[in-house]
Amino acid sequence: DTAVSQTPKYLVTQMGNDKSIKCEQNLGHDTMYWYKQDSKKFLKIMFSYNNKELIINETVPNRFSPKSPDKAHLNLHINSLELGDSAVYFCASSSTAGTGDTEAFFGQGTRLTVV
Amino acid sequence: GESVGLHLPTLSVQEGDNSIINCAYSNSASDYFIWYKQESGKGPQFIIDIRSNMDKRQGQRVTVLLNKTVKHLSLQIAATQPGDSAVYFCAENPGYQKVTFGTGTKLQVIP
């Protein structure tokens, strides 16, 4: 049983294309995230959704549009892909119920390569 | 922004020795801290966490120390094993689910 699953694992595409990455969590968490990890392993938060509502949008270009159809899903759509978008994208989820914020559980990552 | 120009710090440790990985955090409002381990080709995995009302927390072979005065966090791994080789990240959470990760430290265990 994979707790946070994202697809695809690898994505190679040409500049200018539009692509989507899907994410699903079966942990019953109320918060989901997208992170971008660059070639130097730096992890930066892009978006955070709580109960399907956008909480954090960290100065990400408008070409990136997250969509949360329900609490268990947070998809990432990217328009007009650029070379600089090449990175590993991680989906994560956490719970804010109970005593407050808790650790995030991460998916396996999607390695996006724009050529 | 991204860590352009920065190299991932590396810590090399002999198998069986103790490892100490340090982290400086930036936001004095952060009240929750987490250490993650990332193995090659995988997502970050939770190791241990600590809240700001504590200065030390122990897990199995791992201990996290928090010094709020100097905004410093450390992860101690006892009797380091080859399976501990990975990149370790500290993360701070000032609330509102805005978790911010440090730059990471690569731990290499020498057999």
PDB file of C-alpha atoms in Angstrom:
ATOM      1  CA  ASP A   1       0.000   0.000   0.000  1.00  0.00           C
ATOM      2  CA  THR A   2       1.716   3.163  -1.167  1.00  0.00           C
ATOM      3  CA  ALA A   3       0.863   6.064   1.111  1.00  0.00           C
ATOM      4  CA  VAL A   4       1.653   8.890  -1.321  1.00  0.00           C
ATOM      5  CA  SER A   5       1.816   7.881  -4.957  1.00  0.00           C
ATOM      6  CA  GLN A   6       2.634  10.102  -7.886  1.00  0.00           C
ATOM      7  CA  THR A   7       2.675   9.371 -11.592  1.00  0.00           C
ATOM      8  CA  PRO A   8       4.558   9.257 -13.799  1.00  0.00           C
ATOM      9  CA  LYS A   9       7.925   8.447 -12.211  1.00  0.00           C
ATOM     10  CA  TYR A  10       9.799   9.730 -15.253  1.00  0.00           C
ATOM     11  CA  LEU A  11       8.693  12.307 -17.786  1.00  0.00           C
ATOM     12  CA  VAL A  12      10.726  13.418 -20.787  1.00  0.00           C
ATOM     13  CA  THR A  13       9.183  16.072 -22.991  1.00  0.00           C
ATOM     14  CA  GLN A  14      10.019  18.840 -25.413  1.00  0.00           C
ATOM     15  CA  MET A  15      10.102  22.534 -24.651  1.00  0.00           C
ATOM     16  CA  GLY A  16       6.771  24.208 -25.131  1.00  0.00           C
ATOM     17  CA  ASN A  17       4.691  21.152 -24.307  1.00  0.00           C
ATOM     18  CA  ASP A  18       2.057  20.942 -21.563  1.00  0.00           C
ATOM     19  CA  LYS A  19       2.238  18.095 -19.062  1.00  0.00           C
ATOM     20  CA  SER A  20       0.580  16.922 -15.851  1.00  0.00           C
ATOM     21  CA  ILE A  21       1.791  15.021 -12.816  1.00  0.00           C
ATOM     22  CA  LYS A  22      -0.760  13.277 -10.625  1.00  0.00           C
ATOM     23  CA  CYS A  23      -0.614  12.663  -6.906  1.00  0.00           C
ATOM     24  CA  GLU A  24      -2.818  10.671  -4.561  1.00  0.00           C
ATOM     25  CA  GLN A  25      -2.535   9.962  -0.842  1.00  0.00           C
ATOM     26  CA  ASN A  26      -4.410   7.303   1.095  1.00  0.00           C
ATOM     27  CA  LEU A  27      -3.418   8.502   4.566  1.00  0.00           C
ATOM     28  CA  GLY A  28      -6.503  10.577   5.232  1.00  0.00           C
ATOM     29  CA  HIS A  29      -4.365  13.725   5.487  1.00  0.00           C
ATOM     30  CA  ASP A  30      -5.890  17.159   5.040  1.00  0.00           C
ATOM     31  CA  THR A  31      -2.855  18.929   3.565  1.00  0.00           C
ATOM     32  CA  MET A  32      -0.953  18.218   0.378  1.00  0.00           C
ATOM     33  CA  TYR A  33       2.123  19.819  -1.150  1.00  0.00           C
ATOM     34  CA  TRP A  34       4.251  20.060  -4.247  1.00  0.00           C
ATOM     35  CA  TYR A  35       8.005  20.459  -3.869  1.00  0.00           C
ATOM     36  CA  LYS A  36      10.670  20.969  -6.516  1.00  0.00           C
ATOM     37  CA  GLN A  37      14.155  19.492  -6.035  1.00  0.00           C
ATOM     38  CA  ASP A  38      16.945  20.847  -8.218  1.00  0.00           C
ATOM     39  CA  SER A  39      20.135  19.148  -9.353  1.00  0.00           C
ATOM     40  CA  LYS A  40      21.880  20.228  -6.138  1.00  0.00           C
ATOM     41  CA  LYS A  41      19.220  18.495  -4.027  1.00  0.00           C
ATOM     42  CA  PHE A  42      17.707  21.753  -2.818  1.00  0.00           C
ATOM     43  CA  LEU A  43      14.049  21.173  -1.918  1.00  0.00           C
ATOM     44  CA  LYS A  44      11.707  24.112  -2.328  1.00  0.00           C
ATOM     45  CA  ILE A  45       8.025  24.239  -1.575  1.00  0.00           C
ATOM     46  CA  MET A  46       5.858  25.280  -4.500  1.00  0.00           C
ATOM     47  CA  PHE A  47       2.274  24.863  -3.330  1.00  0.00           C
ATOM     48  CA  SER A  48       0.331  23.738  -0.317  1.00  0.00           C
ATOM     49  CA  TYR A  49      -3.359  22.823  -0.198  1.00  0.00           C
ATOM     50  CA  ASN A  50      -5.423  22.318   2.918  1.00  0.00           C
ATOM     51  CA  ASN A  51      -8.821  20.656   2.466  1.00  0.00           C
ATOM     52  CA  LYS A  52      -8.704  21.438  -1.259  1.00  0.00           C
ATOM     53  CA  GLU A  53      -7.936  25.114  -0.696  1.00  0.00           C
ATOM     54  CA  LEU A  54      -4.712  26.788  -1.772  1.00  0.00           C
ATOM     55  CA  ILE A  55      -2.702  27.851   1.282  1.00  0.00           C
ATOM     56  CA  ILE A  56       0.763  28.498  -0.098  1.00  0.00           C
ATOM     57  CA  ASN A  57       1.869  29.619  -3.543  1.00  0.00           C
ATOM     58  CA  GLU A  58       5.575  30.316  -3.416  1.00  0.00           C
ATOM     59  CA  THR A  59       6.141  32.697  -6.339  1.00  0.00           C
ATOM     60  CA  VAL A  60       5.797  29.910  -8.827  1.00  0.00           C
ATOM     61  CA  PRO A  61       5.278  30.989 -12.475  1.00  0.00           C
ATOM     62  CA  ASN A  62       1.677  31.019 -13.690  1.00  0.00           C
ATOM     63  CA  ARG A  63       2.582  28.193 -16.041  1.00  0.00           C
ATOM     64  CA  PHE A  64       2.288  25.910 -13.008  1.00  0.00           C
ATOM     65  CA  SER A  65      -1.287  25.240 -11.960  1.00  0.00           C
ATOM     66  CA  PRO A  66      -2.137  22.847  -9.145  1.00  0.00           C
ATOM     67  CA  LYS A  67      -5.581  21.309  -8.925  1.00  0.00           C
ATOM     68  CA  SER A  68      -7.082  19.525  -5.965  1.00  0.00           C
ATOM     69  CA  PRO A  69     -10.315  17.751  -6.922  1.00  0.00           C
ATOM     70  CA  ASP A  70     -10.588  16.314  -3.411  1.00  0.00           C
ATOM     71  CA  LYS A  71      -8.537  16.021  -0.221  1.00  0.00           C
ATOM     72  CA  ALA A  72      -6.772  12.896  -1.431  1.00  0.00           C
ATOM     73  CA  HIS A  73      -5.545  14.280  -4.754  1.00  0.00           C
ATOM     74  CA  LEU A  74      -3.306  17.144  -5.800  1.00  0.00           C
ATOM     75  CA  ASN A  75      -2.304  17.272  -9.435  1.00  0.00           C
ATOM     76  CA  LEU A  76       0.228  19.599 -11.024  1.00  0.00           C
ATOM     77  CA  HIS A  77      -0.232  20.887 -14.543  1.00  0.00           C
ATOM     78  CA  ILE A  78       2.612  22.685 -16.279  1.00  0.00           C
ATOM     79  CA  ASN A  79       2.095  24.740 -19.442  1.00  0.00           C
ATOM     80  CA  SER A  80       4.712  25.729 -21.993  1.00  0.00           C
ATOM     81  CA  LEU A  81       7.515  23.740 -20.426  1.00  0.00           C
ATOM     82  CA  GLU A  82      10.967  25.333 -20.291  1.00  0.00           C
ATOM     83  CA  LEU A  83      14.438  23.826 -19.914  1.00  0.00           C
ATOM     84  CA  GLY A  84      14.663  25.259 -16.393  1.00  0.00           C
ATOM     85  CA  ASP A  85      11.646  23.238 -15.320  1.00  0.00           C
ATOM     86  CA  SER A  86      13.781  20.099 -15.420  1.00  0.00           C
ATOM     87  CA  ALA A  87      13.911  18.814 -11.853  1.00  0.00           C
ATOM     88  CA  VAL A  88      12.447  16.174  -9.576  1.00  0.00           C
ATOM     89  CA  TYR A  89       8.971  17.084  -8.341  1.00  0.00           C
ATOM     90  CA  PHE A  90       7.751  15.630  -5.069  1.00  0.00           C
ATOM     91  CA  CYS A  91       4.228  15.425  -3.803  1.00  0.00           C
ATOM     92  CA  ALA A  92       3.721  15.180  -0.047  1.00  0.00           C
ATOM     93  CA  SER A  93       0.912  15.133   2.490  1.00  0.00           C
ATOM     94  CA  SER A  94       0.524  15.816   6.183  1.00  0.00           C
ATOM     95  CA  SER A  95      -2.123  16.218   8.837  1.00  0.00           C
ATOM     96  CA  THR A  96      -2.902  19.335  10.826  1.00  0.00           C
ATOM     97  CA  ALA A  97      -5.437  17.614  13.030  1.00  0.00           C
ATOM     98  CA  GLY A  98      -4.818  16.893  16.688  1.00  0.00           C
ATOM     99  CA  THR A  99      -1.908  18.662  18.347  1.00  0.00           C
ATOM    100  CA  GLY A 100      -0.835  20.624  15.290  1.00  0.00           C
ATOM    101  CA  ASP A 101       1.426  20.182  12.316  1.00  0.00           C
ATOM    102  CA  THR A 102       2.989  16.795  11.803  1.00  0.00           C
ATOM    103  CA  GLU A 103       5.628  15.415   9.494  1.00  0.00           C
ATOM    104  CA  ALA A 104       5.010  15.230   5.781  1.00  0.00           C
ATOM    105  CA  PHE A 105       4.984  11.956   3.891  1.00  0.00           C
ATOM    106  CA  PHE A 106       6.577  12.142   0.460  1.00  0.00           C
ATOM    107  CA  GLY A 107       5.955  10.360  -2.786  1.00  0.00           C
ATOM    108  CA  GLN A 108       8.745   8.773  -4.808  1.00  0.00           C
ATOM    109  CA  GLY A 109       9.145  11.796  -7.030  1.00  0.00           C
ATOM    110  CA  THR A 110       8.679  12.541 -10.720  1.00  0.00           C
ATOM    111  CA  ARG A 111      11.860  13.230 -12.645  1.00  0.00           C
ATOM    112  CA  LEU A 112      10.935  15.762 -15.325  1.00  0.00           C
ATOM    113  CA  THR A 113      13.404  16.314 -18.150  1.00  0.00           C
ATOM    114  CA  VAL A 114      12.666  19.037 -20.683  1.00  0.00           C
ATOM    115  CA  VAL A 115      14.649  18.770 -23.916  1.00  0.00           C
TER     116      VAL A 115
ATOM    117  CA  GLY B   1      15.661  30.561  -4.416  1.00  0.00           C
ATOM    118  CA  GLU B   2      17.689  27.633  -5.605  1.00  0.00           C
ATOM    119  CA  SER B   3      21.096  26.674  -4.251  1.00  0.00           C
ATOM    120  CA  VAL B   4      22.959  27.903  -7.318  1.00  0.00           C
ATOM    121  CA  GLY B   5      26.705  27.751  -6.724  1.00  0.00           C
ATOM    122  CA  LEU B   6      26.382  25.787  -3.486  1.00  0.00           C
ATOM    123  CA  HIS B   7      27.713  22.274  -3.153  1.00  0.00           C
ATOM    124  CA  LEU B   8      26.034  19.661  -1.036  1.00  0.00           C
ATOM    125  CA  PRO B   9      28.108  19.337   2.180  1.00  0.00           C
ATOM    126  CA  THR B  10      29.424  15.821   2.693  1.00  0.00           C
ATOM    127  CA  LEU B  11      30.168  14.055   5.964  1.00  0.00           C
ATOM    128  CA  SER B  12      32.259  10.886   5.785  1.00  0.00           C
ATOM    129  CA  VAL B  13      32.065   8.588   8.780  1.00  0.00           C
ATOM    130  CA  GLN B  14      33.573   5.211   9.560  1.00  0.00           C
ATOM    131  CA  GLU B  15      31.069   2.424  10.061  1.00  0.00           C
ATOM    132  CA  GLY B  16      30.323   2.025  13.762  1.00  0.00           C
ATOM    133  CA  ASP B  17      31.225   5.617  14.646  1.00  0.00           C
ATOM    134  CA  ASN B  18      28.692   8.222  15.674  1.00  0.00           C
ATOM    135  CA  SER B  19      27.580  10.867  13.159  1.00  0.00           C
ATOM    136  CA  ILE B  20      26.549  14.419  13.897  1.00  0.00           C
ATOM    137  CA  ILE B  21      24.784  16.450  11.238  1.00  0.00           C
ATOM    138  CA  ASN B  22      24.192  20.114  11.909  1.00  0.00           C
ATOM    139  CA  CYS B  23      21.616  22.530  10.625  1.00  0.00           C
ATOM    140  CA  ALA B  24      20.991  26.232  11.104  1.00  0.00           C
ATOM    141  CA  TYR B  25      17.410  27.388  10.699  1.00  0.00           C
ATOM    142  CA  SER B  26      16.298  30.877   9.835  1.00  0.00           C
ATOM    143  CA  ASN B  27      12.857  31.601  11.217  1.00  0.00           C
ATOM    144  CA  SER B  28      12.633  32.313  14.943  1.00  0.00           C
ATOM    145  CA  ALA B  29       8.856  31.742  14.687  1.00  0.00           C
ATOM    146  CA  SER B  30       9.353  28.095  13.729  1.00  0.00           C
ATOM    147  CA  ASP B  31       7.991  25.794  16.403  1.00  0.00           C
ATOM    148  CA  TYR B  32       8.290  22.391  14.800  1.00  0.00           C
ATOM    149  CA  PHE B  33      11.384  20.787  13.306  1.00  0.00           C
ATOM    150  CA  ILE B  34      11.856  17.583  11.382  1.00  0.00           C
ATOM    151  CA  TRP B  35      14.803  15.563  10.125  1.00  0.00           C
ATOM    152  CA  TYR B  36      14.388  13.688   6.864  1.00  0.00           C
ATOM    153  CA  LYS B  37      16.544  11.071   5.172  1.00  0.00           C
ATOM    154  CA  GLN B  38      16.614  10.861   1.389  1.00  0.00           C
ATOM    155  CA  GLU B  39      18.125   7.830  -0.283  1.00  0.00           C
ATOM    156  CA  SER B  40      19.080   7.915  -3.942  1.00  0.00           C
ATOM    157  CA  GLY B  41      16.052   7.827  -6.231  1.00  0.00           C
ATOM    158  CA  LYS B  42      13.542   8.094  -3.389  1.00  0.00           C
ATOM    159  CA  GLY B  43      11.530  10.749  -1.641  1.00  0.00           C
ATOM    160  CA  PRO B  44      12.500  12.169   1.756  1.00  0.00           C
ATOM    161  CA  GLN B  45      11.585   9.920   4.689  1.00  0.00           C
ATOM    162  CA  PHE B  46      10.774  11.094   8.193  1.00  0.00           C
ATOM    163  CA  ILE B  47      13.395  10.241  10.825  1.00  0.00           C
ATOM    164  CA  ILE B  48      12.567  12.237  13.916  1.00  0.00           C
ATOM    165  CA  ASP B  49      10.901  15.489  14.923  1.00  0.00           C
ATOM    166  CA  ILE B  50      11.019  17.930  17.808  1.00  0.00           C
ATOM    167  CA  ARG B  51       8.797  20.764  18.950  1.00  0.00           C
ATOM    168  CA  SER B  52      10.096  24.057  20.245  1.00  0.00           C
ATOM    169  CA  ASN B  53       9.131  23.304  23.848  1.00  0.00           C
ATOM    170  CA  MET B  54      11.822  20.599  23.948  1.00  0.00           C
ATOM    171  CA  ASP B  55      15.588  20.721  23.496  1.00  0.00           C
ATOM    172  CA  LYS B  56      16.271  17.030  23.020  1.00  0.00           C
ATOM    173  CA  ARG B  57      14.414  14.042  21.671  1.00  0.00           C
ATOM    174  CA  GLN B  58      15.635  10.485  21.235  1.00  0.00           C
ATOM    175  CA  GLY B  59      14.591   7.787  18.832  1.00  0.00           C
ATOM    176  CA  GLN B  60      16.100   4.486  17.900  1.00  0.00           C
ATOM    177  CA  ARG B  61      19.821   5.254  17.309  1.00  0.00           C
ATOM    178  CA  VAL B  62      18.981   8.889  16.561  1.00  0.00           C
ATOM    179  CA  THR B  63      18.865  11.967  18.760  1.00  0.00           C
ATOM    180  CA  VAL B  64      17.816  15.470  17.777  1.00  0.00           C
ATOM    181  CA  LEU B  65      19.041  18.489  19.715  1.00  0.00           C
ATOM    182  CA  LEU B  66      17.453  21.906  19.417  1.00  0.00           C
ATOM    183  CA  ASN B  67      19.098  25.158  20.482  1.00  0.00           C
ATOM    184  CA  LYS B  68      16.583  27.946  19.970  1.00  0.00           C
ATOM    185  CA  THR B  69      18.957  30.626  21.203  1.00  0.00           C
ATOM    186  CA  VAL B  70      21.253  30.207  18.238  1.00  0.00           C
ATOM    187  CA  LYS B  71      18.643  28.627  15.931  1.00  0.00           C
ATOM    188  CA  HIS B  72      20.574  25.413  15.586  1.00  0.00           C
ATOM    189  CA  LEU B  73      19.463  21.846  15.148  1.00  0.00           C
ATOM    190  CA  SER B  74      21.566  18.692  15.121  1.00  0.00           C
ATOM    191  CA  LEU B  75      20.973  15.052  14.334  1.00  0.00           C
ATOM    192  CA  GLN B  76      23.103  12.448  16.035  1.00  0.00           C
ATOM    193  CA  ILE B  77      23.219   8.927  14.655  1.00  0.00           C
ATOM    194  CA  ALA B  78      24.741   6.307  16.927  1.00  0.00           C
ATOM    195  CA  ALA B  79      26.801   3.416  15.555  1.00  0.00           C
ATOM    196  CA  THR B  80      26.458   4.547  11.944  1.00  0.00           C
ATOM    197  CA  GLN B  81      25.726   1.765   9.470  1.00  0.00           C
ATOM    198  CA  PRO B  82      26.135   1.562   5.669  1.00  0.00           C
ATOM    199  CA  GLY B  83      22.347   1.789   5.348  1.00  0.00           C
ATOM    200  CA  ASP B  84      22.532   5.264   6.893  1.00  0.00           C
ATOM    201  CA  SER B  85      24.260   6.595   3.772  1.00  0.00           C
ATOM    202  CA  ALA B  86      21.897   9.194   2.325  1.00  0.00           C
ATOM    203  CA  VAL B  87      21.223  12.915   2.161  1.00  0.00           C
ATOM    204  CA  TYR B  88      19.823  14.317   5.397  1.00  0.00           C
ATOM    205  CA  PHE B  89      17.628  17.395   5.542  1.00  0.00           C
ATOM    206  CA  CYS B  90      16.422  19.430   8.446  1.00  0.00           C
ATOM    207  CA  ALA B  91      13.096  21.180   7.973  1.00  0.00           C
ATOM    208  CA  GLU B  92      11.442  23.957   9.951  1.00  0.00           C
ATOM    209  CA  ASN B  93       7.769  24.724  10.193  1.00  0.00           C
ATOM    210  CA  PRO B  94       6.640  28.179  11.347  1.00  0.00           C
ATOM    211  CA  GLY B  95       3.022  27.147  10.920  1.00  0.00           C
ATOM    212  CA  TYR B  96       0.445  27.324   8.127  1.00  0.00           C
ATOM    213  CA  GLN B  97       2.032  24.184   6.615  1.00  0.00           C
ATOM    214  CA  LYS B  98       4.930  26.223   5.255  1.00  0.00           C
ATOM    215  CA  VAL B  99       7.703  23.696   5.770  1.00  0.00           C
ATOM    216  CA  THR B 100      11.105  24.966   4.658  1.00  0.00           C
ATOM    217  CA  PHE B 101      13.997  22.598   4.045  1.00  0.00           C
ATOM    218  CA  GLY B 102      17.684  23.223   4.704  1.00  0.00           C
ATOM    219  CA  THR B 103      20.269  22.585   2.010  1.00  0.00           C
ATOM    220  CA  GLY B 104      20.958  18.991   3.040  1.00  0.00           C
ATOM    221  CA  THR B 105      24.047  17.045   4.097  1.00  0.00           C
ATOM    222  CA  LYS B 106      25.279  13.946   2.350  1.00  0.00           C
ATOM    223  CA  LEU B 107      26.370  11.236   4.770  1.00  0.00           C
ATOM    224  CA  GLN B 108      28.860   8.705   3.427  1.00  0.00           C
ATOM    225  CA  VAL B 109      29.536   5.681   5.594  1.00  0.00           C
ATOM    226  CA  ILE B 110      32.902   4.066   5.041  1.00  0.00           C
ATOM    227  CA  PRO B 111      32.797   0.284   5.613  1.00  0.00           C
TER     228      PRO B 111
END
